[in-house]
GROMACS .gro file of C-alpha atoms in nm:
model
  381
    1MET     CA    1  -0.463   3.788  -4.153
    2LYS     CA    2  -0.585   3.492  -4.272
    3ILE     CA    3  -0.228   3.364  -4.340
    4LYS     CA    4  -0.152   3.441  -3.962
    5CYS     CA    5  -0.515   3.271  -3.852
    6PHE     CA    6  -0.397   2.945  -4.068
    7HIS     CA    7  -0.098   2.912  -3.884
    8SER     CA    8  -0.229   2.958  -3.491
    9LEU     CA    9  -0.494   2.671  -3.608
   10ARG     CA   10  -0.219   2.465  -3.741
   11LEU     CA   11  -0.055   2.547  -3.427
   12SER     CA   12  -0.321   2.470  -3.203
   13VAL     CA   13  -0.421   2.157  -3.376
   14THR     CA   14  -0.046   2.045  -3.352
   15VAL     CA   15  -0.004   2.068  -2.982
   16ILE     CA   16  -0.369   1.901  -2.926
   17PHE     CA   17  -0.234   1.602  -3.125
   18VAL     CA   18   0.126   1.578  -2.961
   19SER     CA   19  -0.070   1.643  -2.631
   20CYS     CA   20  -0.292   1.326  -2.712
   21VAL     CA   21  -0.024   1.164  -2.825
   22ALA     CA   22   0.167   1.221  -2.493
   23HIS     CA   23  -0.094   1.109  -2.314
   24VAL     CA   24  -0.149   0.816  -2.503
   25ALA     CA   25   0.203   0.684  -2.416
   26PHE     CA   26   0.184   0.823  -2.041
   27ALA     CA   27  -0.118   0.585  -2.008
   28GLN     CA   28   0.039   0.268  -2.152
   29ALA     CA   29   0.333   0.370  -1.914
   30LEU     CA   30   0.127   0.190  -1.627
   31PRO     CA   31   0.257  -0.150  -1.625
   32PRO     CA   32  -0.025  -0.413  -1.652
   33LYS     CA   33  -0.140  -0.550  -1.333
   34ALA     CA   34  -0.041  -0.963  -1.428
   35ALA     CA   35   0.326  -0.811  -1.442
   36VAL     CA   36   0.302  -0.629  -1.136
   37MET     CA   37   0.156  -0.971  -0.936
   38GLN     CA   38   0.415  -1.177  -1.133
   39ALA     CA   39   0.700  -0.964  -0.992
   40MET     CA   40   0.541  -0.979  -0.631
   41VAL     CA   41   0.470  -1.358  -0.651
   42LYS     CA   42   0.779  -1.464  -0.813
   43ALA     CA   43   1.017  -1.227  -0.526
   44ASN     CA   44   0.790  -1.346  -0.256
   45GLN     CA   45   0.811  -1.754  -0.388
   46TYR     CA   46   1.176  -1.740  -0.318
   47PHE     CA   47   1.155  -1.613   0.012
   48MET     CA   48   0.924  -1.879   0.109
   49GLN     CA   49   1.097  -2.107  -0.028
   50LYS     CA   50   1.433  -2.013   0.143
   51TRP     CA   51   1.265  -2.007   0.507
   52PRO     CA   52   1.004  -2.266   0.508
   53ASP     CA   53   0.979  -2.280   0.855
   54ALA     CA   54   0.880  -1.948   0.955
   55GLY     CA   55   1.000  -1.966   1.335
   56LYS     CA   56   1.346  -2.014   1.239
   57PRO     CA   57   1.572  -1.829   1.420
   58ILE     CA   58   1.807  -1.603   1.191
   59PHE     CA   59   2.153  -1.595   1.205
   60THR     CA   60   2.378  -1.298   1.101
   61ASN     CA   61   2.633  -1.178   1.348
   62ILE     CA   62   2.459  -1.356   1.645
   63GLU     CA   63   2.104  -1.574   1.663
   64ARG     CA   64   1.827  -1.372   1.704
   65PRO     CA   65   1.423  -1.450   1.679
   66SER     CA   66   1.277  -1.437   1.338
   67ASN     CA   67   0.982  -1.213   1.493
   68ILE     CA   68   1.226  -0.888   1.503
   69TRP     CA   69   1.146  -0.593   1.320
   70THR     CA   70   1.348  -0.714   1.000
   71ARG     CA   71   1.091  -0.999   0.920
   72ALA     CA   72   0.808  -0.789   1.092
   73VAL     CA   73   0.844  -0.563   0.790
   74TYR     CA   74   0.797  -0.905   0.580
   75TYR     CA   75   0.503  -0.990   0.724
   76GLU     CA   76   0.341  -0.643   0.649
   77GLY     CA   77   0.415  -0.675   0.303
   78LEU     CA   78   0.286  -1.020   0.257
   79MET     CA   79  -0.062  -0.927   0.441
   80ALA     CA   80  -0.061  -0.631   0.174
   81LEU     CA   81  -0.015  -0.932  -0.125
   82TYR     CA   82  -0.300  -1.165   0.076
   83ASN     CA   83  -0.514  -0.860   0.080
   84ILE     CA   84  -0.518  -0.830  -0.314
   85LYS     CA   85  -0.446  -1.188  -0.367
   86PRO     CA   86  -0.575  -1.419  -0.073
   87ASP     CA   87  -0.373  -1.750  -0.141
   88LYS     CA   88  -0.413  -1.957   0.159
   89ALA     CA   89  -0.017  -1.997   0.159
   90TYR     CA   90   0.021  -1.666   0.207
   91LEU     CA   91  -0.201  -1.656   0.555
   92ASP     CA   92  -0.098  -1.972   0.686
   93TYR     CA   93   0.267  -1.854   0.654
   94ALA     CA   94   0.191  -1.556   0.865
   95ILE     CA   95  -0.014  -1.803   1.104
   96GLN     CA   96   0.258  -2.008   1.143
   97TRP     CA   97   0.493  -1.720   1.234
   98GLY     CA   98   0.259  -1.611   1.458
   99GLU     CA   99   0.213  -1.937   1.633
  100LYS     CA  100   0.573  -2.016   1.624
  101HIS     CA  101   0.632  -1.754   1.842
  102LYS     CA  102   0.304  -1.778   2.070
  103TRP     CA  103   0.196  -1.477   1.981
  104GLY     CA  104   0.547  -1.310   2.168
  105LEU     CA  105   0.735  -0.984   2.116
  106ARG     CA  106   1.134  -1.027   2.184
  107GLY     CA  107   1.201  -0.899   2.493
  108GLY     CA  108   0.858  -0.921   2.610
  109VAL     CA  109   0.569  -0.741   2.693
  110GLU     CA  110   0.806  -0.575   2.904
  111THR     CA  111   0.989  -0.424   2.586
  112ARG     CA  112   0.888  -0.023   2.484
  113ASN     CA  113   1.118  -0.084   2.136
  114ALA     CA  114   0.928  -0.027   1.867
  115ASP     CA  115   1.160  -0.268   1.667
  116ASN     CA  116   1.038  -0.547   1.918
  117GLN     CA  117   0.672  -0.433   1.851
  118ALA     CA  118   0.641  -0.420   1.495
  119CYS     CA  119   0.584  -0.803   1.485
  120GLY     CA  120   0.243  -0.650   1.627
  121GLN     CA  121   0.116  -0.513   1.314
  122THR     CA  122   0.090  -0.839   1.195
  123TYR     CA  123  -0.067  -0.987   1.506
  124LEU     CA  124  -0.334  -0.754   1.483
  125ASP     CA  125  -0.409  -0.832   1.117
  126LEU     CA  126  -0.457  -1.192   1.180
  127TYR     CA  127  -0.622  -1.098   1.462
  128LYS     CA  128  -0.887  -0.899   1.300
  129LEU     CA  129  -0.946  -1.204   1.057
  130ASN     CA  130  -0.994  -1.455   1.334
  131PRO     CA  131  -1.033  -1.281   1.660
  132GLN     CA  132  -0.838  -1.535   1.918
  133PRO     CA  133  -0.739  -1.377   2.217
  134VAL     CA  134  -0.365  -1.486   2.214
  135ARG     CA  135  -0.298  -1.283   1.906
  136MET     CA  136  -0.385  -0.973   2.089
  137GLU     CA  137  -0.303  -1.043   2.451
  138ALA     CA  138   0.098  -1.003   2.426
  139ILE     CA  139   0.107  -0.671   2.196
  140LYS     CA  140  -0.191  -0.480   2.395
  141ALA     CA  141  -0.001  -0.587   2.737
  142SER     CA  142   0.320  -0.429   2.567
  143MET     CA  143   0.133  -0.109   2.418
  144ASP     CA  144  -0.054  -0.073   2.749
  145ARG     CA  145   0.240  -0.083   2.982
  146MET     CA  146   0.361   0.257   2.755
  147MET     CA  147   0.025   0.370   2.738
  148ALA     CA  148   0.011   0.405   3.164
  149SER     CA  149   0.358   0.568   3.168
  150ASN     CA  150   0.431   0.977   3.124
  151LYS     CA  151   0.737   0.877   2.905
  152VAL     CA  152   0.731   0.988   2.540
  153ASP     CA  153   1.038   0.969   2.417
  154ASP     CA  154   1.093   0.633   2.312
  155TRP     CA  155   1.100   0.683   1.946
  156HIS     CA  156   1.435   0.862   1.930
  157TRP     CA  157   1.518   0.709   1.596
  158ILE     CA  158   1.261   0.742   1.319
  159ASP     CA  159   1.238   0.440   1.189
  160ALA     CA  160   1.033   0.332   1.500
  161LEU     CA  161   0.757   0.546   1.385
  162GLN     CA  162   0.703   0.284   1.063
  163MET     CA  163   0.764  -0.020   1.336
  164GLY     CA  164   0.506   0.148   1.606
  165MET     CA  165   0.267   0.395   1.522
  166PRO     CA  166   0.053   0.130   1.345
  167VAL     CA  167   0.028  -0.061   1.635
  168PHE     CA  168  -0.161   0.223   1.799
  169VAL     CA  169  -0.389   0.271   1.547
  170LYS     CA  170  -0.490  -0.070   1.496
  171LEU     CA  171  -0.496  -0.125   1.887
  172GLY     CA  172  -0.721   0.224   1.908
  173ASN     CA  173  -0.975   0.059   1.625
  174LEU     CA  174  -1.014  -0.250   1.755
  175THR     CA  175  -1.061  -0.172   2.117
  176GLY     CA  176  -1.258   0.171   2.055
  177ASP     CA  177  -1.041   0.317   2.290
  178THR     CA  178  -0.889   0.685   2.120
  179ALA     CA  179  -0.655   0.694   2.447
  180TYR     CA  180  -0.395   0.457   2.176
  181PHE     CA  181  -0.438   0.751   1.911
  182ARG     CA  182  -0.374   1.038   2.159
  183LYS     CA  183  -0.039   0.859   2.280
  184MET     CA  184   0.097   0.758   1.970
  185TYR     CA  185   0.070   1.128   1.884
  186GLU     CA  186   0.228   1.235   2.204
  187LEU     CA  187   0.544   0.959   2.070
  188TYR     CA  188   0.484   1.100   1.729
  189ALA     CA  189   0.523   1.467   1.824
  190PHE     CA  190   0.777   1.450   2.055
  191THR     CA  191   1.035   1.263   1.779
  192LYS     CA  192   0.932   1.538   1.552
  193TYR     CA  193   0.993   1.863   1.761
  194ARG     CA  194   1.202   1.791   2.094
  195HIS     CA  195   1.452   1.481   2.016
  196ALA     CA  196   1.749   1.629   1.942
  197GLY     CA  197   1.655   1.934   2.086
  198ASN     CA  198   1.497   2.109   1.790
  199GLY     CA  199   1.343   1.749   1.706
  200LEU     CA  200   1.430   1.525   1.398
  201TYR     CA  201   1.252   1.678   1.159
  202ASN     CA  202   1.351   2.000   0.941
  203PRO     CA  203   1.041   2.165   0.883
  204ILE     CA  204   1.223   2.348   0.591
  205GLU     CA  205   1.363   2.079   0.392
  206LYS     CA  206   1.070   1.871   0.506
  207LEU     CA  207   1.277   1.561   0.530
  208TRP     CA  208   1.385   1.368   0.898
  209TRP     CA  209   1.734   1.331   1.038
  210ARG     CA  210   1.778   0.977   1.122
  211ASP     CA  211   1.848   1.019   1.485
  212LYS     CA  212   2.056   1.306   1.663
  213ASP     CA  213   2.394   1.167   1.518
  214PHE     CA  214   2.270   1.339   1.175
  215ALA     CA  215   2.120   1.650   1.305
  216PRO     CA  216   2.286   1.981   1.289
  217PRO     CA  217   2.584   2.062   1.282
  218TYR     CA  218   2.668   1.677   1.100
  219LYS     CA  219   2.642   1.728   0.722
  220GLU     CA  220   2.732   1.493   0.485
  221PRO     CA  221   3.068   1.499   0.234
  222ASN     CA  222   2.887   1.783  -0.018
  223GLY     CA  223   2.812   2.010   0.295
  224ALA     CA  224   2.425   1.907   0.277
  225ASN     CA  225   2.230   1.714   0.570
  226CYS     CA  226   2.237   1.380   0.578
  227TYR     CA  227   1.889   1.286   0.503
  228TRP     CA  228   1.906   0.903   0.500
  229SER     CA  229   1.695   0.738   0.205
  230ARG     CA  230   1.522   0.418   0.376
  231GLY     CA  231   1.490   0.622   0.717
  232ASN     CA  232   1.276   0.881   0.561
  233GLY     CA  233   1.099   0.565   0.375
  234TRP     CA  234   1.011   0.415   0.678
  235VAL     CA  235   0.843   0.769   0.780
  236VAL     CA  236   0.631   0.762   0.462
  237ALA     CA  237   0.527   0.430   0.537
  238ALA     CA  238   0.408   0.525   0.917
  239LEU     CA  239   0.219   0.785   0.778
  240VAL     CA  240   0.062   0.578   0.471
  241ARG     CA  241   0.005   0.293   0.746
  242THR     CA  242  -0.162   0.564   0.984
  243LEU     CA  243  -0.343   0.798   0.738
  244ASP     CA  244  -0.532   0.438   0.615
  245GLU     CA  245  -0.658   0.315   0.945
  246LEU     CA  246  -0.657   0.654   1.192
  247PRO     CA  247  -1.031   0.794   1.172
  248LYS     CA  248  -1.048   1.143   0.968
  249THR     CA  249  -1.200   1.311   1.290
  250ASP     CA  250  -0.881   1.221   1.474
  251PRO     CA  251  -0.747   1.572   1.615
  252ALA     CA  252  -0.355   1.500   1.472
  253TYR     CA  253  -0.502   1.371   1.122
  254PRO     CA  254  -0.439   1.691   0.948
  255GLU     CA  255  -0.098   1.690   1.098
  256TYR     CA  256   0.008   1.326   0.987
  257LEU     CA  257  -0.150   1.451   0.619
  258GLN     CA  258   0.034   1.742   0.585
  259ASP     CA  259   0.386   1.608   0.667
  260TYR     CA  260   0.314   1.313   0.431
  261LYS     CA  261   0.223   1.571   0.156
  262ASP     CA  262   0.555   1.754   0.256
  263MET     CA  263   0.758   1.484   0.263
  264LEU     CA  264   0.671   1.358  -0.117
  265ALA     CA  265   0.689   1.689  -0.267
  266ALA     CA  266   1.035   1.746  -0.095
  267LEU     CA  267   1.151   1.338  -0.235
  268LEU     CA  268   1.005   1.438  -0.588
  269PRO     CA  269   1.276   1.575  -0.708
  270LEU     CA  270   1.539   1.431  -0.518
  271GLN     CA  271   1.460   1.107  -0.769
  272ARG     CA  272   1.733   0.994  -1.034
  273LEU     CA  273   1.691   1.002  -1.364
  274ASP     CA  274   1.740   0.605  -1.359
  275GLY     CA  275   1.395   0.582  -1.087
  276PHE     CA  276   1.582   0.516  -0.767
  277TRP     CA  277   1.670   0.770  -0.520
  278ASN     CA  278   2.010   0.769  -0.376
  279VAL     CA  279   2.078   0.627  -0.016
  280SER     CA  280   2.226   0.979   0.089
  281LEU     CA  281   1.925   1.172  -0.044
  282LYS     CA  282   2.083   1.536  -0.072
  283ASP     CA  283   2.455   1.410  -0.155
  284HIS     CA  284   2.455   1.177  -0.466
  285THR     CA  285   2.845   1.180  -0.415
  286HIS     CA  286   2.788   0.952  -0.064
  287PHE     CA  287   2.727   0.622  -0.184
  288GLY     CA  288   2.519   0.706  -0.478
  289GLY     CA  289   2.349   0.467  -0.683
  290LYS     CA  290   2.102   0.224  -0.702
  291GLU     CA  291   1.914   0.089  -0.366
  292LEU     CA  292   1.571  -0.107  -0.368
  293THR     CA  293   1.439  -0.021   0.047
  294GLY     CA  294   1.399   0.332   0.022
  295THR     CA  295   1.286   0.373  -0.347
  296ALA     CA  296   1.030   0.119  -0.250
  297LEU     CA  297   0.877   0.291   0.042
  298PHE     CA  298   0.899   0.626  -0.150
  299VAL     CA  299   0.707   0.411  -0.426
  300TYR     CA  300   0.459   0.291  -0.171
  301GLY     CA  301   0.394   0.630  -0.049
  302MET     CA  302   0.323   0.819  -0.376
  303ALA     CA  303   0.100   0.531  -0.537
  304TYR     CA  304  -0.093   0.492  -0.220
  305GLY     CA  305  -0.143   0.864  -0.203
  306ILE     CA  306  -0.248   0.866  -0.586
  307ASN     CA  307  -0.488   0.575  -0.546
  308LYS     CA  308  -0.682   0.759  -0.205
  309GLY     CA  309  -0.668   1.118  -0.414
  310LEU     CA  310  -0.433   1.246  -0.156
  311ILE     CA  311  -0.176   1.386  -0.423
  312ASP     CA  312  -0.193   1.479  -0.805
  313ARG     CA  313  -0.153   1.207  -0.994
  314LYS     CA  314  -0.034   1.391  -1.317
  315THR     CA  315   0.250   1.522  -1.072
  316TYR     CA  316   0.373   1.177  -0.901
  317LEU     CA  317   0.242   0.933  -1.147
  318PRO     CA  318   0.569   0.957  -1.354
  319ALA     CA  319   0.787   0.901  -1.034
  320VAL     CA  320   0.616   0.619  -0.958
  321ILE     CA  321   0.617   0.427  -1.297
  322LYS     CA  322   0.998   0.498  -1.327
  323ALA     CA  323   1.062   0.373  -0.981
  324TRP     CA  324   0.870   0.074  -1.016
  325ASN     CA  325   0.995  -0.027  -1.368
  326ALA     CA  326   1.365   0.022  -1.257
  327LEU     CA  327   1.289  -0.197  -0.925
  328VAL     CA  328   1.144  -0.503  -1.135
  329LYS     CA  329   1.405  -0.428  -1.440
  330ASP     CA  330   1.721  -0.378  -1.251
  331CYS     CA  331   1.651  -0.562  -0.903
  332ILE     CA  332   1.486  -0.907  -0.910
  333HIS     CA  333   1.710  -1.210  -1.040
  334PRO     CA  334   1.616  -1.486  -1.208
  335ASP     CA  335   1.530  -1.666  -0.877
  336GLY     CA  336   1.357  -1.388  -0.755
  337LYS     CA  337   1.586  -1.275  -0.488
  338LEU     CA  338   1.617  -0.900  -0.495
  339GLY     CA  339   1.927  -0.659  -0.521
  340TYR     CA  340   2.043  -0.355  -0.469
  341VAL     CA  341   1.886  -0.391  -0.099
  342GLN     CA  342   2.132  -0.179   0.142
  343GLY     CA  343   2.189  -0.401   0.456
  344THR     CA  344   2.103  -0.295   0.821
  345GLY     CA  345   2.207   0.033   0.960
  346LYS     CA  346   2.120   0.393   0.982
  347GLU     CA  347   2.320   0.596   0.743
  348PRO     CA  348   2.477   0.584   0.362
  349LYS     CA  349   2.770   0.413   0.455
  350ASP     CA  350   2.649   0.095   0.652
  351GLY     CA  351   2.493  -0.203   0.469
  352GLN     CA  352   2.784  -0.129   0.163
  353PRO     CA  353   2.850  -0.238  -0.104
  354VAL     CA  354   2.481  -0.257  -0.224
  355THR     CA  355   2.501  -0.415  -0.576
  356TYR     CA  356   2.295  -0.640  -0.802
  357THR     CA  357   2.456  -0.952  -0.644
  358SER     CA  358   2.526  -0.843  -0.283
  359THR     CA  359   2.343  -1.003  -0.003
  360PRO     CA  360   2.273  -0.818   0.257
  361ASP     CA  361   2.273  -0.925   0.591
  362PHE     CA  362   1.899  -0.942   0.661
  363GLU     CA  363   1.665  -0.993   0.310
  364ASP     CA  364   1.334  -1.010   0.479
  365TYR     CA  365   1.243  -0.663   0.496
  366GLY     CA  366   1.389  -0.531   0.141
  367LEU     CA  367   1.104  -0.804   0.030
  368GLY     CA  368   0.823  -0.665   0.248
  369CYS     CA  369   0.952  -0.282   0.107
  370PHE     CA  370   0.909  -0.436  -0.255
  371LEU     CA  371   0.543  -0.565  -0.147
  372LEU     CA  372   0.422  -0.303  -0.015
  373ALA     CA  373   0.464  -0.090  -0.282
  374GLY     CA  374   0.385  -0.346  -0.571
  375THR     CA  375   0.049  -0.372  -0.388
  376GLU     CA  376  -0.018   0.002  -0.387
  377VAL     CA  377   0.086  -0.019  -0.789
  378TYR     CA  378  -0.135  -0.298  -0.877
  379LYS     CA  379  -0.436  -0.130  -0.756
  380MET     CA  380  -0.361   0.160  -0.976
  381LYS     CA  381  -0.591   0.229  -1.274
   0.00000   0.00000   0.00000
């Protein structure tokens, strides 16, 4: 009897010791804040030096103004970085961008395209810092035209949720008019429940089809549903940026929160062993490999949830650490350029090949995603 008790005691002590060691190792795995900041500053500096003129048009296959969605996502990331590192150069660069475009939108105030309205997120953040009416006029006029219409089917691709939802939230808060929140939900609900017949959200697998072209009966080569990594990343980001500013009293808040939690739970087991997520979330054989943008957006979502106490830290922190460390180790070039960024498109095959040395058609949104992720990782304790 004494022998059994002794062995039980020794086993218990061993388990406690191993658990303590594991806990210490786990705690130490969180990257130092200085290292996280250094990675962000380095990547951002590369971009600002490459694009000193914030108003310079972007030329790929055609010339486009630099207030398009790709650059808008970059400035979302830059403003997030500015909030934790208030460097005047960052603020001046964002203000220059707005001024060079006269705080306007591609397509003018008549546009209903969320891609054209995405720049309004930064315009409104800058208005909040310095309420000059010109900073709000165009984006408010554009969204007010949508408010005056009964049309709610505009967001027919899931990227639009990230481009458009935060604009409605910011306007609602700045004006005190909750009608912006109601219109946002109507647009969101149509995308979720009605586009492509039954909506672009799969309530069973808790992930989103990018648009009607990928809803059933479309399948990936391995027979799985096609869930594009970055597309789902945009939805995660949309929900984060909405939950962060939407009053908790809003009737739709619980649904947004549940969708956010459900998505993260669905994404967690899909993470690769190296920390990344594949561009095709359910088919690793379809252009599988490392990819920055989707991975960074998932890090952004998970780190934010941990920081705000919305999701379980023990469950998600290992995934965040593994992914962030992989992004820093495998993607950042010595000069700050980011590798493994999938170019623009809407599915796994677009923007290929995605490699360390490949340069996407647009580099800006990849950096924006990286900065959004990094700022939340930086805040972690």
